Short mmCIF file of C-alpha atoms in Angstrom, two decimals:
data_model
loop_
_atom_site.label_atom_id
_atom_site.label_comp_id
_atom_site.label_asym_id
_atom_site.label_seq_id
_atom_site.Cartn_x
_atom_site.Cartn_y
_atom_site.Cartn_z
CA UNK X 1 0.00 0.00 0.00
CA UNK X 2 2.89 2.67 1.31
CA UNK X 3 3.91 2.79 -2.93
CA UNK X 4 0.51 2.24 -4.57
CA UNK X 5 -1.34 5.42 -2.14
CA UNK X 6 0.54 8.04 -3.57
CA UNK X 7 0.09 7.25 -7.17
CA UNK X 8 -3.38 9.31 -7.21
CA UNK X 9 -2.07 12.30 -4.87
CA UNK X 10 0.89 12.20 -8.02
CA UNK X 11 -1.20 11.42 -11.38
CA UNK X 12 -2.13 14.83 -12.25
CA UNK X 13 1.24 15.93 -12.64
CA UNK X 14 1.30 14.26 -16.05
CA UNK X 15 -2.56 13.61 -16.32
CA UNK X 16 -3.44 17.10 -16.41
CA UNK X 17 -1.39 18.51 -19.22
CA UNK X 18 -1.70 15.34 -20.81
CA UNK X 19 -5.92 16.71 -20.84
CA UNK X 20 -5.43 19.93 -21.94
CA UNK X 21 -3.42 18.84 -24.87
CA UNK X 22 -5.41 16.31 -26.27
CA UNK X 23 -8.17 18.77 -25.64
CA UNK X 24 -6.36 20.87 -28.11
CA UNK X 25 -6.81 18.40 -30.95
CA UNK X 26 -10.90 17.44 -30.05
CA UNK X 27 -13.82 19.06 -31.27
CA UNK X 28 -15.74 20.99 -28.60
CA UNK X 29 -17.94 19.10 -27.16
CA UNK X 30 -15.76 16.19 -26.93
CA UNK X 31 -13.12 17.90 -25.27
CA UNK X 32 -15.77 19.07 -22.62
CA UNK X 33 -16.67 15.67 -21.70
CA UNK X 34 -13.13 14.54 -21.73
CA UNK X 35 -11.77 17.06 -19.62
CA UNK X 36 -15.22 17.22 -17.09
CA UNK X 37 -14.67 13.56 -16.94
CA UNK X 38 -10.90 13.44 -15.79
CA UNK X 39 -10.84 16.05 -13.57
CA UNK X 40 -13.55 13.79 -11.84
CA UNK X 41 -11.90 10.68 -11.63
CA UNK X 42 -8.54 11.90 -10.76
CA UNK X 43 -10.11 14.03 -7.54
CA UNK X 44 -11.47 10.70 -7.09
CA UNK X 45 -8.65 8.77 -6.79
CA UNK X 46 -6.97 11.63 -4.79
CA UNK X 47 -9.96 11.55 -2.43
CA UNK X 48 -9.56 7.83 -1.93
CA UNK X 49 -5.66 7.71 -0.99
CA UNK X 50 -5.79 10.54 1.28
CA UNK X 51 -8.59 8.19 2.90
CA UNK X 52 -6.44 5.63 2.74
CA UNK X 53 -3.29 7.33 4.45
CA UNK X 54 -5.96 8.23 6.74
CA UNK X 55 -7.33 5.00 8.03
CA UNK X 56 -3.72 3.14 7.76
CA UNK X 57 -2.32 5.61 10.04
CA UNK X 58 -5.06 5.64 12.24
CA UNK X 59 -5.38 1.88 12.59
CA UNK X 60 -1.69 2.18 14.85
CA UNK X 61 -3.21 4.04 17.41
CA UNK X 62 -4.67 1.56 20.27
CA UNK X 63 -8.30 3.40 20.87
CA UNK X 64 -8.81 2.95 16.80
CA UNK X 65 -7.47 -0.85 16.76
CA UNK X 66 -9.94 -1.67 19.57
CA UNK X 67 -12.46 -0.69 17.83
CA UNK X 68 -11.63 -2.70 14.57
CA UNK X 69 -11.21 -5.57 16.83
CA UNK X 70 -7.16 -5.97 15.85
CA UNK X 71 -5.86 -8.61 17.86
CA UNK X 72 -2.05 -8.30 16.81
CA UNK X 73 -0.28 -5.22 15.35
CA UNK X 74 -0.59 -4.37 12.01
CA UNK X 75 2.06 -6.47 10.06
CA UNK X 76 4.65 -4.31 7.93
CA UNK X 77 6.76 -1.48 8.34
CA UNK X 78 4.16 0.62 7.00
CA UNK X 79 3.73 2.88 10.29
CA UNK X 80 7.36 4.55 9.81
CA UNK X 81 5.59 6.79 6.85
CA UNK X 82 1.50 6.05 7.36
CA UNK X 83 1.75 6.83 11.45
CA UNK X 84 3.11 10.59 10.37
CA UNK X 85 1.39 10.93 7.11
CA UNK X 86 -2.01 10.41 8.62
CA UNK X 87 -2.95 13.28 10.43
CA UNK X 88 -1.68 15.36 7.49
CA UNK X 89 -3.59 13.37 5.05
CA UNK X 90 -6.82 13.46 7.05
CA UNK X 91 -6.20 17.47 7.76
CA UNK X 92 -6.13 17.69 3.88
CA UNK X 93 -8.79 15.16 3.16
CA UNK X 94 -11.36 17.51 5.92
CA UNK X 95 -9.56 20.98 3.68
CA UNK X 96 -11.16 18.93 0.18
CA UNK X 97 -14.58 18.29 2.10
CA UNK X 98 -15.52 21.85 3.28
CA UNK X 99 -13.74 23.07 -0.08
CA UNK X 100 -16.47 21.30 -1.40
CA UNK X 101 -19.14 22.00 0.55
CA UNK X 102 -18.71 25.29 0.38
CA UNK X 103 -17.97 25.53 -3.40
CA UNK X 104 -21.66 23.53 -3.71
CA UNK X 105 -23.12 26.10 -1.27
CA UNK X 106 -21.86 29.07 -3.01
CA UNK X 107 -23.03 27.90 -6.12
CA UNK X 108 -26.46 27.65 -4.99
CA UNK X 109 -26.99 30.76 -3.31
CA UNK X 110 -25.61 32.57 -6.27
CA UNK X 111 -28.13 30.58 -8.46
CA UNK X 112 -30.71 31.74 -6.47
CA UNK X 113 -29.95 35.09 -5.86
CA UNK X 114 -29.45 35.38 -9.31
CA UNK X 115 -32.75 33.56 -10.30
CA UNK X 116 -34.10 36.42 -7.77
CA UNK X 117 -33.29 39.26 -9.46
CA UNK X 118 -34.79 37.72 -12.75
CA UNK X 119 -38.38 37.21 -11.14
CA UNK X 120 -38.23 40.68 -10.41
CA UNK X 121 -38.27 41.37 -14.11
CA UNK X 122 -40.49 40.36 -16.59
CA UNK X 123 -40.22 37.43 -18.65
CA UNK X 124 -41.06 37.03 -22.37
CA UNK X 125 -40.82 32.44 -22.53
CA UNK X 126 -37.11 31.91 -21.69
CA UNK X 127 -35.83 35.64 -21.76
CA UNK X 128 -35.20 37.94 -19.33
CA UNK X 129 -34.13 41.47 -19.65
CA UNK X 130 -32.88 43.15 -17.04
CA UNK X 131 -33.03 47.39 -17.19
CA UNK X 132 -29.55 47.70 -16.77
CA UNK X 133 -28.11 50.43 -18.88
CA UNK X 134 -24.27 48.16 -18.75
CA UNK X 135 -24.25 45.49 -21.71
CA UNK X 136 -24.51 42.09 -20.68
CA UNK X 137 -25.93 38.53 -21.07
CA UNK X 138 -25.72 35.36 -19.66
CA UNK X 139 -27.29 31.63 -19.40
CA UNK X 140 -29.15 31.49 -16.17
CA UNK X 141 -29.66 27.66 -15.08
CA UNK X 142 -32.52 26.05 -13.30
CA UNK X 143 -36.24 24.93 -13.94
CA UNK X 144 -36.94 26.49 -16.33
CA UNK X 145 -33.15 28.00 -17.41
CA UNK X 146 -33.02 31.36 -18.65
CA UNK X 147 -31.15 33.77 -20.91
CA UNK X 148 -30.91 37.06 -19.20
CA UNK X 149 -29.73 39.81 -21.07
CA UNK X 150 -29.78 43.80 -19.85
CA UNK X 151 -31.69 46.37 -22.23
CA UNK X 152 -27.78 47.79 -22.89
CA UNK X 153 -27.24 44.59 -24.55
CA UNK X 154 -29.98 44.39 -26.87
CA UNK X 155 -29.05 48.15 -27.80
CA UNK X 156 -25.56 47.10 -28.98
CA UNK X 157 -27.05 44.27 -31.21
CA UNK X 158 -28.94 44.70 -34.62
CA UNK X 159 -31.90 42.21 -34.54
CA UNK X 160 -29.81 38.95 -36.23
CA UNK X 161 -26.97 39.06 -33.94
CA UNK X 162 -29.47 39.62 -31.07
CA UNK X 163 -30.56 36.10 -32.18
CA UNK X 164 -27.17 34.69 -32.82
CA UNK X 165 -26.84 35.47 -28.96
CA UNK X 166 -29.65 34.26 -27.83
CA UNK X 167 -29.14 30.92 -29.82
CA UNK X 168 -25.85 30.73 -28.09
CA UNK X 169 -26.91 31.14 -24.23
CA UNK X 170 -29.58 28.79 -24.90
CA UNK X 171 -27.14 26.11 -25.99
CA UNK X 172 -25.30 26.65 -22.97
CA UNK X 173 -28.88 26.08 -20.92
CA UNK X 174 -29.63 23.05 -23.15
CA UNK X 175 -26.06 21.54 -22.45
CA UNK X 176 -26.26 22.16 -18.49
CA UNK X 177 -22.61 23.37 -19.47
CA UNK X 178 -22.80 24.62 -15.94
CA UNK X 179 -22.25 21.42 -14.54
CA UNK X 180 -19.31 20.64 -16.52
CA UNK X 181 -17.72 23.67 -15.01
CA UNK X 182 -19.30 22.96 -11.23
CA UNK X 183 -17.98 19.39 -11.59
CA UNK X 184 -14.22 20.39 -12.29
CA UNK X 185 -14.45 23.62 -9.77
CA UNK X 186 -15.37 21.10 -6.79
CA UNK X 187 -12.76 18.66 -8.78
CA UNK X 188 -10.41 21.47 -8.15
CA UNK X 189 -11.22 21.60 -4.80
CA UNK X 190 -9.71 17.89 -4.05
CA UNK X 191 -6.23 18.69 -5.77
CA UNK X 192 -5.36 22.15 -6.92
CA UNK X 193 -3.24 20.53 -9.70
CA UNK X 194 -6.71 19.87 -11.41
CA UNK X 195 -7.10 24.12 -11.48
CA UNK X 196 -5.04 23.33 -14.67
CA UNK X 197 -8.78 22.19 -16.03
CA UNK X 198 -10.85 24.95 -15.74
CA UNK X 199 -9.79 27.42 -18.58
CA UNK X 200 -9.60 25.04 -21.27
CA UNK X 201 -13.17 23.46 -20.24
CA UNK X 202 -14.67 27.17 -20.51
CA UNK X 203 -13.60 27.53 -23.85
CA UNK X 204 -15.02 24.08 -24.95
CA UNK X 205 -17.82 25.01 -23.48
CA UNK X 206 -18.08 27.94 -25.18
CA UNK X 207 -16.81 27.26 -28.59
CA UNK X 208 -19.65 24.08 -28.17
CA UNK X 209 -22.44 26.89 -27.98
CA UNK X 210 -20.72 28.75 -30.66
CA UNK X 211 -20.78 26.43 -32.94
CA UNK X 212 -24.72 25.12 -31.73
CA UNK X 213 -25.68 29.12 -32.54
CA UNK X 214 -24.10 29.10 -35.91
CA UNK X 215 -26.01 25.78 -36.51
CA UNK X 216 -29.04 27.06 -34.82
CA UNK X 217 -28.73 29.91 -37.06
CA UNK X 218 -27.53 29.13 -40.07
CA UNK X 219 -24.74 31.68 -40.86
CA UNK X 220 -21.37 31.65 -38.95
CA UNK X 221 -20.34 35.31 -39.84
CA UNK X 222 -23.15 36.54 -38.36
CA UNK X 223 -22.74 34.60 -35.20
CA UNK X 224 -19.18 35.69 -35.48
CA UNK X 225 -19.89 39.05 -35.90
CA UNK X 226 -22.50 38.95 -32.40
CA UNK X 227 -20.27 37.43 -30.78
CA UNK X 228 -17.44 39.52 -31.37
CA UNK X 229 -20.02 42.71 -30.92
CA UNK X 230 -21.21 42.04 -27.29
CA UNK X 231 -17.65 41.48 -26.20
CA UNK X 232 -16.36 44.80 -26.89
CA UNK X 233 -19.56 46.48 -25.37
CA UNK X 234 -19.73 44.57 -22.23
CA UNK X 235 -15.80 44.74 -21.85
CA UNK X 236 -16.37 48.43 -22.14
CA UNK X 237 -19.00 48.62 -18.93
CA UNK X 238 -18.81 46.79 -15.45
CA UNK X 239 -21.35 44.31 -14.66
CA UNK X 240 -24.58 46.01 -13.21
CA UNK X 241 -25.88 42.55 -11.80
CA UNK X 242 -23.05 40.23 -10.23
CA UNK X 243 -23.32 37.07 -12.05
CA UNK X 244 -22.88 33.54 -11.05
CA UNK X 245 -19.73 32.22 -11.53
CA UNK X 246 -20.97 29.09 -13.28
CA UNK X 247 -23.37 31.27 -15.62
CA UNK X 248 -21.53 30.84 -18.64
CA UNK X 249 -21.51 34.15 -20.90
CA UNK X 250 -21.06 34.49 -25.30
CA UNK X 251 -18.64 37.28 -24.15
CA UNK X 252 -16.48 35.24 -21.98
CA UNK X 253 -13.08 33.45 -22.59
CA UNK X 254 -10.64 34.19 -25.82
CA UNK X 255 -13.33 35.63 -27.81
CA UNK X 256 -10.75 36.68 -30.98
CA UNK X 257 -9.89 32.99 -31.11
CA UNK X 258 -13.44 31.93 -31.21
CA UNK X 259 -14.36 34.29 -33.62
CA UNK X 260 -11.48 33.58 -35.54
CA UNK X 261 -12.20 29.49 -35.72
CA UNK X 262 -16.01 30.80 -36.78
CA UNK X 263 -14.61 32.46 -39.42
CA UNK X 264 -12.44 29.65 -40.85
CA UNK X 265 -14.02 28.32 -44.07
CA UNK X 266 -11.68 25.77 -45.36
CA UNK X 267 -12.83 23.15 -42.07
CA UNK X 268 -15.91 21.64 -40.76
CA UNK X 269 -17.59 23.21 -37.80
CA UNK X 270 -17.33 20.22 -35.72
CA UNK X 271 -13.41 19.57 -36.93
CA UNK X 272 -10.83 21.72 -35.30
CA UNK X 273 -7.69 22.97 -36.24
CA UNK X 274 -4.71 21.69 -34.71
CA UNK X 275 -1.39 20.48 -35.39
CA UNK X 276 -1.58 16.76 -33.17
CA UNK X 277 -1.82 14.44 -36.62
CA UNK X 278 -3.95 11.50 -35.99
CA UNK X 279 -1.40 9.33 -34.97
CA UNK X 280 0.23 11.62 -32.36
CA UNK X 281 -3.79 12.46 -31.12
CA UNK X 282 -3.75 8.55 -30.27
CA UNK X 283 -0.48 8.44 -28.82
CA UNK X 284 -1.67 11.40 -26.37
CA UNK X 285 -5.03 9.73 -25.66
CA UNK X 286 -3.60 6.28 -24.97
CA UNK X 287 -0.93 8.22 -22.27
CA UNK X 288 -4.10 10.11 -20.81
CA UNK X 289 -6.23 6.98 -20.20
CA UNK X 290 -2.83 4.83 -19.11
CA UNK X 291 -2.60 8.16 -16.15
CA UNK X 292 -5.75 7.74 -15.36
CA UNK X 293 -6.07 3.73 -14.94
CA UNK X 294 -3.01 4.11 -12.88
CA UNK X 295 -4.46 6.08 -10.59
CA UNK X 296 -7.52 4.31 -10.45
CA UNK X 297 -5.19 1.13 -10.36
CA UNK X 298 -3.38 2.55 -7.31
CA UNK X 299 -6.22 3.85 -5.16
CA UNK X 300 -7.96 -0.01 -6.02
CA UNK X 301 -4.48 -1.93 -5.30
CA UNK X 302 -3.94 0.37 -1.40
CA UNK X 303 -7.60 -0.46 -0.52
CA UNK X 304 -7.31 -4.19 -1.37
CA UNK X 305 -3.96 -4.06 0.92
CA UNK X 306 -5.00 -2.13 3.57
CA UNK X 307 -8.31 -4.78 3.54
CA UNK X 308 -5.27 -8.08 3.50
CA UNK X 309 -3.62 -5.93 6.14
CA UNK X 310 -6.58 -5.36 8.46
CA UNK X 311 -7.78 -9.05 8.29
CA UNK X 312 -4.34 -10.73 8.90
CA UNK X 313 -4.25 -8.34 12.08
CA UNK X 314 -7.62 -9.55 13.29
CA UNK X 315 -6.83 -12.92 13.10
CA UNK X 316 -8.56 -13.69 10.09
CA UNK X 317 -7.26 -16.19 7.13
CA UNK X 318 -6.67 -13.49 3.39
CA UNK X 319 -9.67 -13.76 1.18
CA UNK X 320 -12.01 -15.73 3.75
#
């Protein structure tokens, strides 16, 4: 167990740009699942060894291995690292837990406050506008989700790129892309490696609602052009409504490179640019899955020790 436990806690040093870079090569949506997905199964795995350390250190002091009913001590020389390593592995694993908790609990009140100051306004089906003088616009989620936009806004937009925006916050609502970016912010919050995550899922998430609007409406240049418009008026004006921080926004992220992949003719929409050929996108995919089975591997291979361990110190016969 004492090699196998700290293959999670070390993963993400190669796992994480590992992610980003196939990312690179992946059309948007696919590299939103495939990031979301990692950063969840390597603060996984992290959350699993440092519950590991935990336990195996614990198990060495006498009140603890009462209570699990050891009748010898715990065979090994394991305690010279676990015995120290335990109290700072349960300190950090209690630091992940109220990250968490209070990343989960932010999230919601902001939702709500949020979802607040849109009932105060009227609503025409999904839209809200806000009387806010400051251009802005964001996906709002919930049941029902809406696309809140302030009357500055739709005074910077001409009628079709009004619609090119509004095509691309609802894509954001119909993808729940906020839980992609709630799922690697609490992922975060388990190993601060995993921070690595977040900026590259944002702009999957929104070059996947960029290319949904130009779909949606049926000429990129135009959806281009709206997107390209609201950025320079809201970057121009501060915010008059705080919004959430998992309310994802067309004027967020690296807009000139989005606007600059709408733009491109000579590629499919769902194809992006990048210079990973095939093979070397395959090379990077197989070391990406190989970090993450290892870590899987070595959170699986502690537990099943630390189980042989326990049962050989309670007098019990392995795998009875």
């Amino acid at each position: 167990m004492i090699v196998a436990v700290w293959i999670p806690l070390l993963m993400p040093l190669l796992a994480v740009p590992t992610a980003r870079r196939l990312a690179e090569s992946l059309p948007p949506r696919a590299a939103a699942w495939l990031l979301t997905g990692c950063a969840a199964a390597l603060a996984a795995c992290t959350a699993a060894a440092l519950g590991l350390l935990t336990v195996a250190g614990a198990l060495w002091l006498p009140p603890v291995a009462a209570f699990g009913h050891l009748e010898r001590a715990l065979p090994g020389t394991d305690a010279v690292v676990t015995v120290p390593a335990a109290p700072i592995a349960g300190a950090l694993l209690a630091c992940c837990a109220l990250a968490v908790a209070r990343r989960a609990l932010r999230h919601r009140a902001e939702l709500r406050a949020a979802r607040r100051t849109a009932d105060d306004h009227g609503l025409a089906g999904d839209l809200c506008v806000l009387p806010d003088a400051e251009p802005d616009a964001y996906a709002l989620p919930g049941r029902p989700g809406r696309v809140v936009v302030t009357a500055g806004m739709l005074r910077a937009l001409p009628p079709a790129e009004r619609e090119a925006l509004f095509a691309h916050e609802r894509a954001h609502l119909a993808g729940r892309h906020h839980l992609f970016l709630l799922t690697v912010a609490l992922a975060a919050a388990c190993h601060p490696l995993l921070r690595g995550l977040k900026a590259p899922l944002a702009y999957a998430l929104e070059r996947w609602a960029d290319e949904s609007a130009a779909s949606r409406v049926g000429d990129r240049q135009v959806t281009a052009r709206a997107i390209g418009r609201a950025a320079l008026a809201a970057r121009t004006h501060t915010a008059a409504v705080p919004r959430p921080s998992t309310a994802l926004a067309a004027t967020s992220g690296p807009v000139p490179r989005r606007v600059a992949a709408l733009l491109t003719p000579d590629r499919p929409a769902d194809r992006p640019r990048s210079r990973v050929l095939p093979g070397g996108r395959r090379l990077i995919a197989a070391a990406l899955l190989a970090c993450v089975a290892f870590s899987a591997a070595g959170a699986v291979d502690a537990a099943a020790d630390l189980h042989q361990t326990v049962e050989t110190a309670q007098g019990e016969q392995p795998g009875r």
